[in-house]
Short mmCIF file of C-alpha atoms in Angstrom, two decimals:
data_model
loop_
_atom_site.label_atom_id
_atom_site.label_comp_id
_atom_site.label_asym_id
_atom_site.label_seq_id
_atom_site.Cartn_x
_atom_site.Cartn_y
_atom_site.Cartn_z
CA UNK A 27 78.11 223.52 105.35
CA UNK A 28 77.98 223.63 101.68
CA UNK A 29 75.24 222.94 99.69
CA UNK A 30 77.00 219.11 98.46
CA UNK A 31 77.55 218.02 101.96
CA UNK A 32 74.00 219.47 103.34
CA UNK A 33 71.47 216.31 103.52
CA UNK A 34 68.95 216.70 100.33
CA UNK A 35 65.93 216.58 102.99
CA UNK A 36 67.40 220.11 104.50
CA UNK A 37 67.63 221.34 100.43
CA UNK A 38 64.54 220.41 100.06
CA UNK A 39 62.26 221.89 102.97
CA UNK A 40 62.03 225.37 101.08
CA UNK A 41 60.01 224.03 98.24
CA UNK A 42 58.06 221.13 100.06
CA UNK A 43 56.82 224.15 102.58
CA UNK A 44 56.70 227.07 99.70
CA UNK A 45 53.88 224.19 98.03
CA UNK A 46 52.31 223.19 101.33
CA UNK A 47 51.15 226.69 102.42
CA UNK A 48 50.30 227.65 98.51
CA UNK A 49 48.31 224.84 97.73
CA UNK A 50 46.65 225.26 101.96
CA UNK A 51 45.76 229.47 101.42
CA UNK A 52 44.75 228.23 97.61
CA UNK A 53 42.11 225.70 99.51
CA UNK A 54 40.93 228.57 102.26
CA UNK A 55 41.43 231.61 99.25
CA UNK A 56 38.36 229.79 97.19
CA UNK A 57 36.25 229.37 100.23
CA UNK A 58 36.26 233.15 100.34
CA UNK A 59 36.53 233.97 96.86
CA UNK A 60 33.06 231.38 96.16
CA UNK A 61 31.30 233.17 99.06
CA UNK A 62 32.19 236.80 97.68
CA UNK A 63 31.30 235.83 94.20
CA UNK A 64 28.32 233.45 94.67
CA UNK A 65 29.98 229.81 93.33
CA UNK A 66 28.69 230.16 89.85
CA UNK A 67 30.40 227.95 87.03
CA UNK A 68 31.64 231.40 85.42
CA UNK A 69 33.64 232.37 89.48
CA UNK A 70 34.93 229.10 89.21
CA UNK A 71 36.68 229.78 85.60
CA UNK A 72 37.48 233.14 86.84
CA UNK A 73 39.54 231.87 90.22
CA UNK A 74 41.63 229.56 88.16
CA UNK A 75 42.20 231.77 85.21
CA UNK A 76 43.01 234.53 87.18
CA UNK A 77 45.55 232.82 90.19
CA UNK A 78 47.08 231.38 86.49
CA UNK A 79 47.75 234.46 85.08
CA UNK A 80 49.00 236.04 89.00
CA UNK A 81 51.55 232.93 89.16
CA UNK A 82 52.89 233.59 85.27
CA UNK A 83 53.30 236.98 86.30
CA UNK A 84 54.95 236.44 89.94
CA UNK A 85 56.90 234.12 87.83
CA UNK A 86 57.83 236.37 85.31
CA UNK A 87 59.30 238.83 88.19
CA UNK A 88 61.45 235.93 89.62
CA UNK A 89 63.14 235.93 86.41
CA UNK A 90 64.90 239.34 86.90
CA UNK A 91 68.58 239.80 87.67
CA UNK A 92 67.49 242.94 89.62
CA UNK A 93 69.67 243.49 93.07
CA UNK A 94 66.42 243.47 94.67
CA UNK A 95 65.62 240.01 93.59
CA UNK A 96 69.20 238.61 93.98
CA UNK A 97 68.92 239.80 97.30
CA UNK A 98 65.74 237.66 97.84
CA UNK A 99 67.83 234.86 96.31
CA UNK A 100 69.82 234.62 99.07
CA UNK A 101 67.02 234.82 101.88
CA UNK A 102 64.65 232.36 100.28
CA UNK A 103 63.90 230.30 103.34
CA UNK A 104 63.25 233.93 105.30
CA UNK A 105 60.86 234.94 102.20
CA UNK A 106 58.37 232.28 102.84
CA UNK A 107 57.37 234.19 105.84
CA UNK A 108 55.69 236.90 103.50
CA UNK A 109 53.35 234.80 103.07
CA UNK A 110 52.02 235.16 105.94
CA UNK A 111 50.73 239.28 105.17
CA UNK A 112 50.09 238.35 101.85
CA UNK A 113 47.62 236.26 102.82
CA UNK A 114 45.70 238.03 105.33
CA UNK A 115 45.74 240.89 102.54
CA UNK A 116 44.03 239.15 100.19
CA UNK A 117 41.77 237.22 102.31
CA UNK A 118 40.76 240.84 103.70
CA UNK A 119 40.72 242.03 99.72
CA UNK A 120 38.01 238.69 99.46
CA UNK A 121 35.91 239.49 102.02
CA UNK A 122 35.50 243.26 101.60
CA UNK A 123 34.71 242.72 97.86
CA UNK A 124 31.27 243.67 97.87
CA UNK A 125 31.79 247.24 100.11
CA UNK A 126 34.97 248.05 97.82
CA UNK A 127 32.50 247.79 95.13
CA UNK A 128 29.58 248.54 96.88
CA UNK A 129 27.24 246.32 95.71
CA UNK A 130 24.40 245.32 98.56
CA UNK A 131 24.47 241.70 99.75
CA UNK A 132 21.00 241.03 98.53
CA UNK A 133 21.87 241.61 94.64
CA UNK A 134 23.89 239.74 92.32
CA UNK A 135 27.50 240.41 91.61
CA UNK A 136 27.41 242.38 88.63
CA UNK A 137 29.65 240.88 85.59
CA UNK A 138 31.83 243.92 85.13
CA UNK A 139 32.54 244.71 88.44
CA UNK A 140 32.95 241.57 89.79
CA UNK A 141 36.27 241.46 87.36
CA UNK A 142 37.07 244.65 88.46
CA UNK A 143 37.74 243.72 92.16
CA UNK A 144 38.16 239.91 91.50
CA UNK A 145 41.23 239.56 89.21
CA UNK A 146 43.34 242.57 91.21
CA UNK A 147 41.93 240.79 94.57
CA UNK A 148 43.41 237.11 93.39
CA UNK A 149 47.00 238.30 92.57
CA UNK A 150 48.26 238.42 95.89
CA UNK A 151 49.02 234.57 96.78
CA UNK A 152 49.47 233.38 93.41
CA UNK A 153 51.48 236.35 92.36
CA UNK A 154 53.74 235.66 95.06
CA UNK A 155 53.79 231.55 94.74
CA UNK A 156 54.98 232.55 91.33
CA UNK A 157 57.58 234.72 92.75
CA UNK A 158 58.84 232.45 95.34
CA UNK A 159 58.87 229.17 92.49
CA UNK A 160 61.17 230.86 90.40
CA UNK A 161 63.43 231.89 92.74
CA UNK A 162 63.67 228.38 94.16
CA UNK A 163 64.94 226.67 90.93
CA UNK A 164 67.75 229.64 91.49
CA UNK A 165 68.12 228.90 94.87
CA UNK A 166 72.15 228.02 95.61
CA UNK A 167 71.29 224.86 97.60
CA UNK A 168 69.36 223.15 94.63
CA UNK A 169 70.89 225.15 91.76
CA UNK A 170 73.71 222.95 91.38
CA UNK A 171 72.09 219.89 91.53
CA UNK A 172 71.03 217.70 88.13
CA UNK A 173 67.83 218.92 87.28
CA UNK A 174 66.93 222.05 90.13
CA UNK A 175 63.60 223.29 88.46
CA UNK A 176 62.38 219.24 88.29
CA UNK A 177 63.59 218.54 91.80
CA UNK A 178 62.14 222.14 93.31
CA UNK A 179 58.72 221.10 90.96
CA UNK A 180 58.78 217.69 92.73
CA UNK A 181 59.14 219.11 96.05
CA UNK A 182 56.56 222.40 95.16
CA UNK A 183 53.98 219.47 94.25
CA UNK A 184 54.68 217.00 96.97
CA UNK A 185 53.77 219.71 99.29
CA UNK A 186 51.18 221.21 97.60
CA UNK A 187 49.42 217.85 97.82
CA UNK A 188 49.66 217.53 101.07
CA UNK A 189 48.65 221.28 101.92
CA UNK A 190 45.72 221.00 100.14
CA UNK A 191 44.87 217.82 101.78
CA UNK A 192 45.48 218.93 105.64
CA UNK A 193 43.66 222.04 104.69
CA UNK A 194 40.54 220.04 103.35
CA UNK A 195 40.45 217.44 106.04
CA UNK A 196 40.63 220.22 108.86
CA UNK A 197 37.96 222.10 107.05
CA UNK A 198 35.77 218.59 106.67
CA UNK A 199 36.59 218.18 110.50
CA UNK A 200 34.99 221.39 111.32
CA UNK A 201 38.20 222.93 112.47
CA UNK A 202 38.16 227.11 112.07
CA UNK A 203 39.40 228.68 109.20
CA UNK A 204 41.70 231.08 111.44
CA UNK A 205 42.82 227.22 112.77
CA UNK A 206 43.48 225.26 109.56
CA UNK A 207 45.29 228.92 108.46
CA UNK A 208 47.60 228.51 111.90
CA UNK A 209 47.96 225.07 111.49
CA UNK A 210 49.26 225.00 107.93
CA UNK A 211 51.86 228.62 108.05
CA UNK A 212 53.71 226.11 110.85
CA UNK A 213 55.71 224.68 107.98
CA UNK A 214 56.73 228.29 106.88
#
């Protein structure tokens, strides 16, 4: 089945579920980065900023020609699974902030080294969303279609709306983290 004759629905379930799972760890990532850091306006500016700078760079990669990344090319649909690692990596990175830097529970997160395990700890989703974006608006099944980055942008954002949102509502329905997490890598 060729890529023309494959229904646009099929074509597009990489990026609606490569958006849905970013945009749902994104959601469960800043629980864990707020309670590591202590929800300050200045954490805030320094989860953003740094998943930014993580996706430029993941996307940056994705631009290669290396065999490495054609090869990727080619498994897209199987890549999304590396999420899955990726995730419990940096949610493990999150949560262990404090020992890796070993600053006691009872005393503020020190300025410097905050930065010092925050920005390396936030790269791992977002450097691999990055990653995964780029390759999809090289994917074969949407690069020959009019437009492929808008359509693969439309799709990415589509489900990264509605990740974010089943994320949040599970969360606001008292469902488990290690739940909502379960619940939203089904799409992968």
């Amino acid at each position: 089945m060729t890529a023309e004759s494959t229904p646009a629905w099929k074509n597009a379930a990489v990026p609606l579920a490569l958006g849905f799972f970013a945009l749902a760890a994104q959601t469960l990532l800043f629980r864990d980065f707020l309670a590591a850091f202590e929800g300050h306006e200045l954490v805030l500016g320094l989860f953003f900023s740094s998943w930014l700078a993580w996706l430029a760079v993941g996307a940056w990669a994705g631009r290669s020609r290396a065999a490495w990344v054609e090869g990727g090319l080619r498994h897209l649909d199987l890549l999304l699974l590396a999420y899955l690692p990726v995730f419990a990596l940096q949610q493990e990175l999150l949560q262990s902030a404090r020992a890796l830097t070993a600053v006691p529970a009872y005393e503020l997160f020190p300025w410097l080294r905050m930065l010092a395990v925050a920005v390396p700890a936030n790269a791992p989703v977002s450097l691999l969303t990055g990653f995964l974006f780029t390759l999809a608006c090289r994917w074969p099944p949407l690069a020959g279609a009019d437009l492929p980055v808008a359509r693969v942008y439309i799709w990415e954002s589509l489900g990264g709306a509605a990740g974010a949102a089943a994320a949040t509502l599970a969360l606001a329905a008292g469902q488990a983290e290690e739940t909502v997490f379960l619940g939203c890598a089904l799409p992968l």
